[in-house]
XYZ file of C-alpha atoms in Angstrom:
572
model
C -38.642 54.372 -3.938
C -39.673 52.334 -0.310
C -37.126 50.125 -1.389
C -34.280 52.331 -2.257
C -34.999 54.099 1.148
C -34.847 51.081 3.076
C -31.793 49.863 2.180
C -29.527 47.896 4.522
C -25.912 50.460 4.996
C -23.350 48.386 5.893
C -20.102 50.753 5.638
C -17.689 49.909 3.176
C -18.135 46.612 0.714
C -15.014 44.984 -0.917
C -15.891 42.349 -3.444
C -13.610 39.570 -5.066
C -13.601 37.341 -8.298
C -12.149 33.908 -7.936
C -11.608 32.507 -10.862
C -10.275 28.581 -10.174
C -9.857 25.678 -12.479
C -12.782 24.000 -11.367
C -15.475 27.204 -10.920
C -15.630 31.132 -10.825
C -16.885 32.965 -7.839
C -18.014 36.162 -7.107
C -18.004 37.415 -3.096
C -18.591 40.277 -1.448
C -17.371 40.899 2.215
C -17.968 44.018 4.591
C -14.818 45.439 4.617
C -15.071 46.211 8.712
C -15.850 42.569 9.612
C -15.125 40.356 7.041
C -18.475 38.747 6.965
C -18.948 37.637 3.763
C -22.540 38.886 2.767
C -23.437 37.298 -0.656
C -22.118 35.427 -3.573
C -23.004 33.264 -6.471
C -20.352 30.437 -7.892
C -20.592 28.808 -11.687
C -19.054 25.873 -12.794
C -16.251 26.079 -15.705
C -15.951 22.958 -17.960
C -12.835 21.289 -18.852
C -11.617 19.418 -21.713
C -8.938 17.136 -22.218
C -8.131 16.780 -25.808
C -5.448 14.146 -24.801
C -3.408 12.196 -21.988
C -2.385 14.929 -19.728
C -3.682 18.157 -21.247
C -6.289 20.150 -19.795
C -8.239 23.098 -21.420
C -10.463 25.521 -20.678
C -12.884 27.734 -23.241
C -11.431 31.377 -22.245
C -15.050 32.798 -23.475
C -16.333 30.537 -21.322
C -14.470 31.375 -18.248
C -15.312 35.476 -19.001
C -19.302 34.709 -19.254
C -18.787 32.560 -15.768
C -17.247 35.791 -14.306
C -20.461 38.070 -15.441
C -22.724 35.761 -14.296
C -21.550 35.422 -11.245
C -20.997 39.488 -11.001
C -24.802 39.814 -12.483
C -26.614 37.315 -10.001
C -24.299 38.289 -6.898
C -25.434 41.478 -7.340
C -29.186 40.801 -7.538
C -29.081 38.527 -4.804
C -27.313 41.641 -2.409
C -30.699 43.977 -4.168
C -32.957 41.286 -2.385
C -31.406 41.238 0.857
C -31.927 45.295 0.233
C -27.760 45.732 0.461
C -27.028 48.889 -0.829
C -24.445 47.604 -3.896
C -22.809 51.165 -4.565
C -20.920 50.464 -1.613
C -18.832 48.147 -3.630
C -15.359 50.122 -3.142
C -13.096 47.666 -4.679
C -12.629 44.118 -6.361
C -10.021 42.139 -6.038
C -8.818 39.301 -8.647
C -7.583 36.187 -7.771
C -6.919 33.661 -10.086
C -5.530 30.270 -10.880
C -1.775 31.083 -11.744
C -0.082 29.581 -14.942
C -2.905 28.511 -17.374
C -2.289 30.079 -20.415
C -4.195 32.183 -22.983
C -3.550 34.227 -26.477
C -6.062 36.458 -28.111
C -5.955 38.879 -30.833
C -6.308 42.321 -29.924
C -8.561 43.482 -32.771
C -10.885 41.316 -32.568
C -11.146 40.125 -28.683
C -11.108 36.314 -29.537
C -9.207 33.993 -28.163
C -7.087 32.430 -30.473
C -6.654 29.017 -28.582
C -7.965 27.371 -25.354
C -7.028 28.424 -22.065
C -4.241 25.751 -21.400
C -4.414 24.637 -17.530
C -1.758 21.390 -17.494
C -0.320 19.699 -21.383
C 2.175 17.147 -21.622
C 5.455 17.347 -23.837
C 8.760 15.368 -23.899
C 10.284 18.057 -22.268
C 13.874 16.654 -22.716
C 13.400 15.967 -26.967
C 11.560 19.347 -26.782
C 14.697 21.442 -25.184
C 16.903 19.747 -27.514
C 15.336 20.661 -30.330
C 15.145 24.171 -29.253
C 18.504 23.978 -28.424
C 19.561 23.113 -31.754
C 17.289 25.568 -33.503
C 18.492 28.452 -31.411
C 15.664 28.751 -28.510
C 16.378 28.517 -25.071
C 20.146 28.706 -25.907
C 22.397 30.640 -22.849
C 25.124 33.491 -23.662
C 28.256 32.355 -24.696
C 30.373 33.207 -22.061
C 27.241 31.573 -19.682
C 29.870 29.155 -18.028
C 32.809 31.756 -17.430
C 30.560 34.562 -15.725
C 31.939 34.256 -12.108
C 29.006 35.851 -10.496
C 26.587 33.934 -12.256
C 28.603 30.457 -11.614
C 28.880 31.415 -7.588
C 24.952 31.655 -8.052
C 24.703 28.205 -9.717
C 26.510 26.656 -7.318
C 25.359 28.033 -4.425
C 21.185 28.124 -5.637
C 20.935 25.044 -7.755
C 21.208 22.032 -4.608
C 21.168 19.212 -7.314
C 24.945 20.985 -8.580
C 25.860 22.696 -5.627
C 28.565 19.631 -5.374
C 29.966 20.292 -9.437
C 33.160 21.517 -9.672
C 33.768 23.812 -12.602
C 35.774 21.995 -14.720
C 32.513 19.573 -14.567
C 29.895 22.324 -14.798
C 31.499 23.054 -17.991
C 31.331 19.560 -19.803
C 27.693 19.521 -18.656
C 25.066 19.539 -21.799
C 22.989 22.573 -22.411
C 19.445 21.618 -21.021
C 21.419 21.438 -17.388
C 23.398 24.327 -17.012
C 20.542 26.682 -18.586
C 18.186 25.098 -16.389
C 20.351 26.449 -13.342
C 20.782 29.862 -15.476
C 16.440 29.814 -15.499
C 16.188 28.766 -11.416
C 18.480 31.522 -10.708
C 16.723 34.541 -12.804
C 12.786 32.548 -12.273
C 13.109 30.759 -8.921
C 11.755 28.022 -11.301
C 12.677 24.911 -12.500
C 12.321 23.958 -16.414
C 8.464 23.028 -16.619
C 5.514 22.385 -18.498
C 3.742 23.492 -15.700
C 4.867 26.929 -16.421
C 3.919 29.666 -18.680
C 6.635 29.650 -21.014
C 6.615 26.732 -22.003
C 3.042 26.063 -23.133
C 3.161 29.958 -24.359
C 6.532 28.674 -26.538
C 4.355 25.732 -27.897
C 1.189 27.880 -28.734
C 3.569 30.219 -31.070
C 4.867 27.067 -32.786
C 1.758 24.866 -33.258
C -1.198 26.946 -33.432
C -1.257 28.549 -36.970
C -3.486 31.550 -35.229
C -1.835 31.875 -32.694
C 1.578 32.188 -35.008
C 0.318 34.466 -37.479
C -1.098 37.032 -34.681
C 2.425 36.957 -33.634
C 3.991 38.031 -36.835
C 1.056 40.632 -37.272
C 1.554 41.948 -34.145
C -1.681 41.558 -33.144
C -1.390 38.640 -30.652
C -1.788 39.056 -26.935
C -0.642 36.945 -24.027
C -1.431 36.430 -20.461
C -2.464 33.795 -17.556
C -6.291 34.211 -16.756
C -6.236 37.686 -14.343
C -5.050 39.476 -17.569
C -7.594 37.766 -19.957
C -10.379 39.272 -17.454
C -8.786 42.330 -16.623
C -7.931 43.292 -20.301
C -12.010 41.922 -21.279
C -13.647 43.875 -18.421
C -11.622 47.522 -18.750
C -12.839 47.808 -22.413
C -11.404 44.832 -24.403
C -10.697 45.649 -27.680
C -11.773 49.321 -27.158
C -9.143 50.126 -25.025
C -8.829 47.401 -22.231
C -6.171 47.655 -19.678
C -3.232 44.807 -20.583
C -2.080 44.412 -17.004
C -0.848 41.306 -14.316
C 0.492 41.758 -11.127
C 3.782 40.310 -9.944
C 2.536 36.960 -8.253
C 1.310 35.714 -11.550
C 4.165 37.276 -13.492
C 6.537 35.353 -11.327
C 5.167 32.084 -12.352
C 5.703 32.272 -16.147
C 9.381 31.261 -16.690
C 10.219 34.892 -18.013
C 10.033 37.139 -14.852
C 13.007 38.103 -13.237
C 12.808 38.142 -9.441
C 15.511 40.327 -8.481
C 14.785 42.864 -10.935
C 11.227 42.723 -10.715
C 10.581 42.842 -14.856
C 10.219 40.757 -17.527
C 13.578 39.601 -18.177
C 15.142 40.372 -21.750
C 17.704 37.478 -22.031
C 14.559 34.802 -20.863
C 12.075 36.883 -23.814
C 15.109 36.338 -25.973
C 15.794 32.761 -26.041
C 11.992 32.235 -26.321
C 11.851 34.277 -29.225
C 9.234 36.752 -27.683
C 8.962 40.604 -28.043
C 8.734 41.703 -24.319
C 7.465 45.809 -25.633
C 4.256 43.748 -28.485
C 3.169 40.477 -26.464
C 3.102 40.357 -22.957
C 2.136 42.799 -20.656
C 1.995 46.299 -20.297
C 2.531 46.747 -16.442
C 2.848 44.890 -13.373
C 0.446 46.879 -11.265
C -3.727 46.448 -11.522
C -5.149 49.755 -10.576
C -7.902 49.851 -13.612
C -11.668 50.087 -13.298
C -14.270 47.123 -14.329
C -17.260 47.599 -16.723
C -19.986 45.208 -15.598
C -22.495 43.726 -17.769
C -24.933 44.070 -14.499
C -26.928 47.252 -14.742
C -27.041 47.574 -10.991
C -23.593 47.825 -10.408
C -21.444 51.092 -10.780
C -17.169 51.151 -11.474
C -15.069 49.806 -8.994
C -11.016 50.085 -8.559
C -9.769 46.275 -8.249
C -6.634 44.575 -6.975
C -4.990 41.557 -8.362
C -3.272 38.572 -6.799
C -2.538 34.496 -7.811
C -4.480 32.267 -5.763
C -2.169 31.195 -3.522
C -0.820 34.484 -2.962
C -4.035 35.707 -1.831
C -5.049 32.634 0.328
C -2.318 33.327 2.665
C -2.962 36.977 3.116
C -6.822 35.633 3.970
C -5.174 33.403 6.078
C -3.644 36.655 7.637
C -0.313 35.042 7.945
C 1.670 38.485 8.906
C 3.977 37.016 11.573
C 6.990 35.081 11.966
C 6.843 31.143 11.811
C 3.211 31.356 10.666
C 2.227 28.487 8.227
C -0.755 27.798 5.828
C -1.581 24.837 4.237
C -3.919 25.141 0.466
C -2.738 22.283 0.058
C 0.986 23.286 -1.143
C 3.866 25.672 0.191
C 5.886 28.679 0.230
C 8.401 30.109 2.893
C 7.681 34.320 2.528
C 11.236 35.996 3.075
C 12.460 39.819 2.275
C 14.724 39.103 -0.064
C 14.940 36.299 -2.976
C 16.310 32.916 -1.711
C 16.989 29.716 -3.334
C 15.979 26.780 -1.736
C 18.638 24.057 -1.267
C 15.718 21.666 -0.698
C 13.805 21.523 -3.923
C 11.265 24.092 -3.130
C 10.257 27.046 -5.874
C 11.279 30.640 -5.470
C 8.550 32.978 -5.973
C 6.929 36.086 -5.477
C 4.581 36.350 -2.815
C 2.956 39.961 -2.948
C 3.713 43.665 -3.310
C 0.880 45.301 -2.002
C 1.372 48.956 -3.926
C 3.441 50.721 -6.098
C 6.109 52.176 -3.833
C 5.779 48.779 -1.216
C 8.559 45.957 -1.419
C 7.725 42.482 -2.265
C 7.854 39.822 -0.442
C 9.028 36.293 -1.793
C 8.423 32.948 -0.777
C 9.519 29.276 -1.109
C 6.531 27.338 -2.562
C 6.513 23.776 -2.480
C 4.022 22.184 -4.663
C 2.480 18.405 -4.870
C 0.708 16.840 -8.060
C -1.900 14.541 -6.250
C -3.817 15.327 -3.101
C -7.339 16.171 -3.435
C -7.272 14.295 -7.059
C -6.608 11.237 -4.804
C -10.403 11.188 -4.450
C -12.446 11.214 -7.750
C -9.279 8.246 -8.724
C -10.542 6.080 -6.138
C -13.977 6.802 -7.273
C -13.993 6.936 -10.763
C -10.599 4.615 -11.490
C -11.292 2.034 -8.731
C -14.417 2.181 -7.750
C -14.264 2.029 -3.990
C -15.864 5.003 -3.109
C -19.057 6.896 -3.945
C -18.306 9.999 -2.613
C -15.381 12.080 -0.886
C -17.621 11.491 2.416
C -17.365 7.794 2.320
C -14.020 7.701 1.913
C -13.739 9.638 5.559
C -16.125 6.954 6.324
C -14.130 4.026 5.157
C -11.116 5.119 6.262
C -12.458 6.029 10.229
C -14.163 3.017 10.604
C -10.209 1.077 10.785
C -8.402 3.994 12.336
C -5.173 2.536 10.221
C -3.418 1.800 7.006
C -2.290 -1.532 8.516
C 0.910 -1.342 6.971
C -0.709 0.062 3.820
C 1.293 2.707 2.087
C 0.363 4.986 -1.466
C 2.462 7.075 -2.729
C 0.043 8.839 -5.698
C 2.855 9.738 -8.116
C 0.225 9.362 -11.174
C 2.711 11.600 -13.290
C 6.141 11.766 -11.152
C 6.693 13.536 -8.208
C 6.482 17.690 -7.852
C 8.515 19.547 -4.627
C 10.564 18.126 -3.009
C 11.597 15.619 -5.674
C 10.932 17.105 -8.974
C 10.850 13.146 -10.145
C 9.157 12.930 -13.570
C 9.964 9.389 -13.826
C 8.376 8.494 -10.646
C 4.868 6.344 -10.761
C 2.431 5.634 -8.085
C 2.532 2.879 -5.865
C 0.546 1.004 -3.511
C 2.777 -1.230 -1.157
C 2.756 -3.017 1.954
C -0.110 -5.252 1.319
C -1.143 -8.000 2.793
C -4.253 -10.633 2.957
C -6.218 -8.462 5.644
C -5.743 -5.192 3.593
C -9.443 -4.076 2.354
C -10.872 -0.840 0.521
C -11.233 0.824 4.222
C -6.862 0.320 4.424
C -6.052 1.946 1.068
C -8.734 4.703 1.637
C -6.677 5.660 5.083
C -3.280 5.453 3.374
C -4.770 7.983 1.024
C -5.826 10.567 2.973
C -2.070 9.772 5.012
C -0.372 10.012 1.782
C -1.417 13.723 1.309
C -0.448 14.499 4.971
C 2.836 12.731 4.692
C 3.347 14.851 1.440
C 2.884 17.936 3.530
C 5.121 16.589 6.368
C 8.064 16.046 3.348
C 7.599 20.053 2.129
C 7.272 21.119 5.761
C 10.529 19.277 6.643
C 12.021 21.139 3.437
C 10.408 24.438 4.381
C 12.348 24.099 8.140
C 15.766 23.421 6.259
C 15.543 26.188 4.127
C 14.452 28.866 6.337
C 15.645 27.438 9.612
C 12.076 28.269 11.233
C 10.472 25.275 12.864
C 6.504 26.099 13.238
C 4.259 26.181 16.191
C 1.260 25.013 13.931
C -0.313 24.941 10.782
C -3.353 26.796 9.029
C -5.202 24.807 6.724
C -7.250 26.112 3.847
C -9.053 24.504 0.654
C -11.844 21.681 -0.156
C -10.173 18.461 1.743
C -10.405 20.739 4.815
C -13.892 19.310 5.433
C -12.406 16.074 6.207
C -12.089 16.157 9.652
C -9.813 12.569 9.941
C -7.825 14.063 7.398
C -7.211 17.304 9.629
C -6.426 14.936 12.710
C -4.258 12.872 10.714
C -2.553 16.254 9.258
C -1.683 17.430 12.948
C -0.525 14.044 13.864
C 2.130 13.502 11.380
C 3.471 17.040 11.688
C 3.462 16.654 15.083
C 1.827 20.469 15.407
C -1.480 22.119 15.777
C -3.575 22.234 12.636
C -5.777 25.096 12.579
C -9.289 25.335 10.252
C -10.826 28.851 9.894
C -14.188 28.570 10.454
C -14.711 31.138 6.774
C -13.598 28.603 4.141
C -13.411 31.304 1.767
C -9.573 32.699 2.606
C -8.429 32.746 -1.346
C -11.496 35.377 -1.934
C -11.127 37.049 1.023
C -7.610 37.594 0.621
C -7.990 39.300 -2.660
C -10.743 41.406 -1.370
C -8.514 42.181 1.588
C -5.413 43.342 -0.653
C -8.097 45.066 -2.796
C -9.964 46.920 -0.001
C -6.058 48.143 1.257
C -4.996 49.161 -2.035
C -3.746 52.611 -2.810
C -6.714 55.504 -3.100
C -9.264 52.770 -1.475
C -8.178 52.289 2.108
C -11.405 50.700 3.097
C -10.078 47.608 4.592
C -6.329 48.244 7.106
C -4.012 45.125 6.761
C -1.869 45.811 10.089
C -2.250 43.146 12.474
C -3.896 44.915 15.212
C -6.940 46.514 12.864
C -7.477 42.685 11.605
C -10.449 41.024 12.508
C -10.254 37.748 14.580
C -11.789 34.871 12.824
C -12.788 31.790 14.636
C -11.284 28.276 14.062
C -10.945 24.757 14.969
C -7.713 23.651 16.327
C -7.010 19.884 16.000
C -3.916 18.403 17.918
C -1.264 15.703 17.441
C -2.736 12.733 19.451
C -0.022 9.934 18.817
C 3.254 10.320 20.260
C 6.177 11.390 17.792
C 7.970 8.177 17.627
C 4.833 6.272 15.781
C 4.443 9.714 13.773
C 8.634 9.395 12.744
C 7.848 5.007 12.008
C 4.895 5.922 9.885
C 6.865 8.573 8.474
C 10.224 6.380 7.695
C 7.617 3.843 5.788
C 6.507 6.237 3.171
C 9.818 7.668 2.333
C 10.794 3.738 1.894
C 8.001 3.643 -0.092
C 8.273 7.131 -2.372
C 11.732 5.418 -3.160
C 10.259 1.818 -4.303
C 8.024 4.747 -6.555
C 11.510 6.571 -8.383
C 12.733 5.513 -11.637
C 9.418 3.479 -13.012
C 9.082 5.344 -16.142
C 12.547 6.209 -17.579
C 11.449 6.717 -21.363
C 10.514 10.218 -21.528
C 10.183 12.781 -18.246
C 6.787 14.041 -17.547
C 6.307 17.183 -15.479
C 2.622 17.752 -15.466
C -0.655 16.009 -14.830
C -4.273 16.443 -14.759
C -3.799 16.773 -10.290
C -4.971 19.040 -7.642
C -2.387 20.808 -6.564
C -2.299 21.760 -2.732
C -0.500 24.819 -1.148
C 1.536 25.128 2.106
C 3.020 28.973 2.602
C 5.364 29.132 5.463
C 7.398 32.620 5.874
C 9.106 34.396 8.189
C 9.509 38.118 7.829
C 13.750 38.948 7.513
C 14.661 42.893 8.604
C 18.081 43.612 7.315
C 19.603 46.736 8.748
């Protein structure tokens, strides 16, 4: 009872899962101050049952999540935090691994498929011929839809239609896909690896016929386990993960029949029920009570930790998005996605994402691969002690090139090499090749939106390494700015959480928003030696096109990095 009395009140507590490829996280943050207070992380393993797949045991990642829920909350009970203050939890999750279970039972009825590899082009053909993925007849004579093509899809935008029409089936539907998805065609996304699951996994095909199958990307697979499961659990996503499937529509906001057609899926017995999270969780810790949660993909709630609300703001997760009022197709070989819609009755926002294969994978390569490196702190080391590349340039295109390219055939390179280049050379011409990839989907980002930034914020693992930060703000040739709380992905969840509809512990308007402290690194080379440096690697992405030309690969086992840029558009 002396302990119950003396326990610490803090106000209002908003706590998030983060559920990554790598680990699951819980946090909890006062919802006045942001502080974060406690939380425990678990690592998930990964297997890779071939070249360029990537599982994950879906069990597995639900036991990470209540252990991490379970030993969060005892370590709040020894700090004497009162845990019923818990008002919320928000979900934030990594976006287009895949999952099916049965609904009967609650087992998964496959792995939790993060990247796979699949001659895309032999694939679509087939499906072509067999009747999947095959457009409406009158596809090439619908004037609206042709304006769109030409006017969204920048690789066409020159076709005529005389020659859109002689074009073969996987190109014009893949314009018909951008212009309902945002998306290009991709392994990375949902569909696809949901499309092979139904026709290679003899589970996974016979739950179909039976009805009994269920699909989703990870914040559904927790959400449906932790509501009740197969007693009743809530089959739910929000719209930032719906949006990366393949099958969303982003200008009507649904699932998109004609998509769900050509796939051969039943929108009303498969996928979800609703787009909007407002359920309640059933811990497995017998300290905590029911709390309301919030959903949002992980990059999606990185920038609103990031508390990008205003115009020209950018941040970097290592990859990118340009936030805008109403759906836009980039010219520039960026993605069109959702952003957010933070409640029912609130209008979403969309953004152009840019994302790039390699960045932080760059690391355990030149450690495990090559050799060169022990840890991700020598290669800081090595690469400060020279201060240059010398010449040195890498383009890490391991498994083609993502945004701005979209390049499956491209392979990674290391050129410019001479006699005097050593290990320190090719360790600073990796950490420039991920700036120099931001610089390229920065430079797309100011195309498409026509808003040239005053700096950018930086979130995510590599931001430790401080050369890499300088390096970062002396490409762009802007202000790079590190929060001092790593944690923005979790914190934006708990933020969107804590705002949500019959909460309102935690006020998103700018002026209610706490300040957080950060480091602000500045260009310190002039911009003609950034714009040299900068005219070498695109020399050098080109030497990188065209290497492989048997079969295009879209995916890879790679870090991907985020870089959200937006700018808020009032129409009147």
């Amino acid at each position: 009872m002396a302990a119950s009395s003396n326990r610490i009140m803090l106000g209002p507590l908003v706590a998030a899962i983060d559920q990554g490829t790598s680990s699951t996280r819980f946090l909890v943050f006062n919802a006045k101050t942001a502080e974060l207070l406690s939380h425990h992380q678990v690592e998930i393993k990964q297997s890779f049952p071939k070249e360029g797949w990537v599982e994950e045991d879906p069990k597995e990642i639900l036991q990470s999540v209540y252990e991490c829920m379970d030993r969060t909350c005892e370590k709040m009970t020894q700090l004497n935090i009162d845990i019923s203050n818990i008002k919320a939890v928000g979900v934030t999750n990594q976006r287009e691994t895949t999952l099916v279970w049965d609904k009967e039972t609650g087992e998964p009825l496959y792995n939790a498929i993060v990247f796979f590899k699949v001659p895309m082009k032999s694939k679509f053909k087939f499906w072509l011929k067999t009747g999947y993925f095959s457009p409406p007849p009158d596809f090439l004579f619908q004037t609206e839809i042709y304006q769109n093509i030409e006017k969204n899809c920048a690789y066409q935008a020159t076709l005529h239609k005389t020659l859109l029409a002689k074009l073969n089936n996987i190109s014009y539907f893949s314009c018909f896909i951008q212009h309902k998805t945002g998306l290009p065609i991709s392994t990375y996304f949902s569909a696809v690896k949901l499309r092979w699951l139904m026709d290679n996994v003899e589970k996974v095909h016979e739950a179909v016929l039976s009805h009994r199958a269920m699909f989703g990307t990870v914040d559904s697979w927790l959400i449906w386990s932790l509501t009740g499961g197969k007693k009743g659990g809530v089959h739910c996503t929000d719209v930032t993960n719906a949006s990366r499937t393949m099958l969303f529509n982003i200008h009507t906001m649904d699932w998109d029949p004609e998509l769900c057609k050509y796939v051969q899926i039943c929108i009303h017995t498969f996928l979800y029920e609703s787009f909007w999270t407002n359920a309640y969780f059933i811990s497995s810790c017998p300290h905590c009570h029911v709390w309301e949660n919030f959903c949002l993909g992980d990059q999606s709630a990185a920038l609103v930790g990031q508390m990008c609300f205003k115009d020209g703001q950018a941040k970097n997760t290592y990859g990118t998005g340009c936030f805008l009022h109403i759906p836009v197709m980039s010219d520039h070989g960026l993605l069109t996605t959702v952003a957010y819609k933070l409640g029912r009755d609130k209008p979403a926002c969309y953004a152009l994402e840019g994302s790039v294969a390699i960045a932080g994978a760059v690391v355990p390569w030149l450690k495990n691969n090559l050799g060169i490196i022990q840890t991700s702190t020598e290669l800081e080391q090595l690469a400060a002690d020279v201060g240059t590349s010398y010449g040195c340039y890498f383009v890490p295109a391991f498994s083609g090139l993502y945004a701005p390219y979209w390049e499956p055939s491209a392979r990674g390179i290391i050129c410019g090499l001479t006699q005097f280049t050593n290990r320190s050379h090719l360790a600073f011409a990796a950490l420039e090749a991920v700036c120099f990839q931001t610089r390229e989907i920065l430079d797309a980002m100011n195309q498409d939106s026509g808003i040239h930034l005053s700096q950018l914020q930086v979130d995510g693992g590599m931001t430790s390494n401080r050369l890499l930060m300088q390096l970062q703000a002396d490409i762009l040739c802007i202000p790079v700015v590190k929060p001092s709380m790593p944690e923005t992905t979790a914190l934006g969840a708990a933020m969107a959480a804590g705002a949500a509809e019959g909460v309102s512990v935690w006020s998103l308007n700018p002026e209610d928003l706490t300040e957080v402290t950060s480091e602000k690194f500045e260009p310190q080379i002039n911009p003609e030696e950034s714009e040299l440096r900068y005219a070498r690697w695109k020399k050098a992405v080109q030497r990188a096109m065209n290497w492989e030309t048997t079969e295009p690969v879209n995916n890879g086992n790679g870090v991907f990095f985020c870089l959200f840029v937006f700018v808020f558009c009032f129409l009147f």
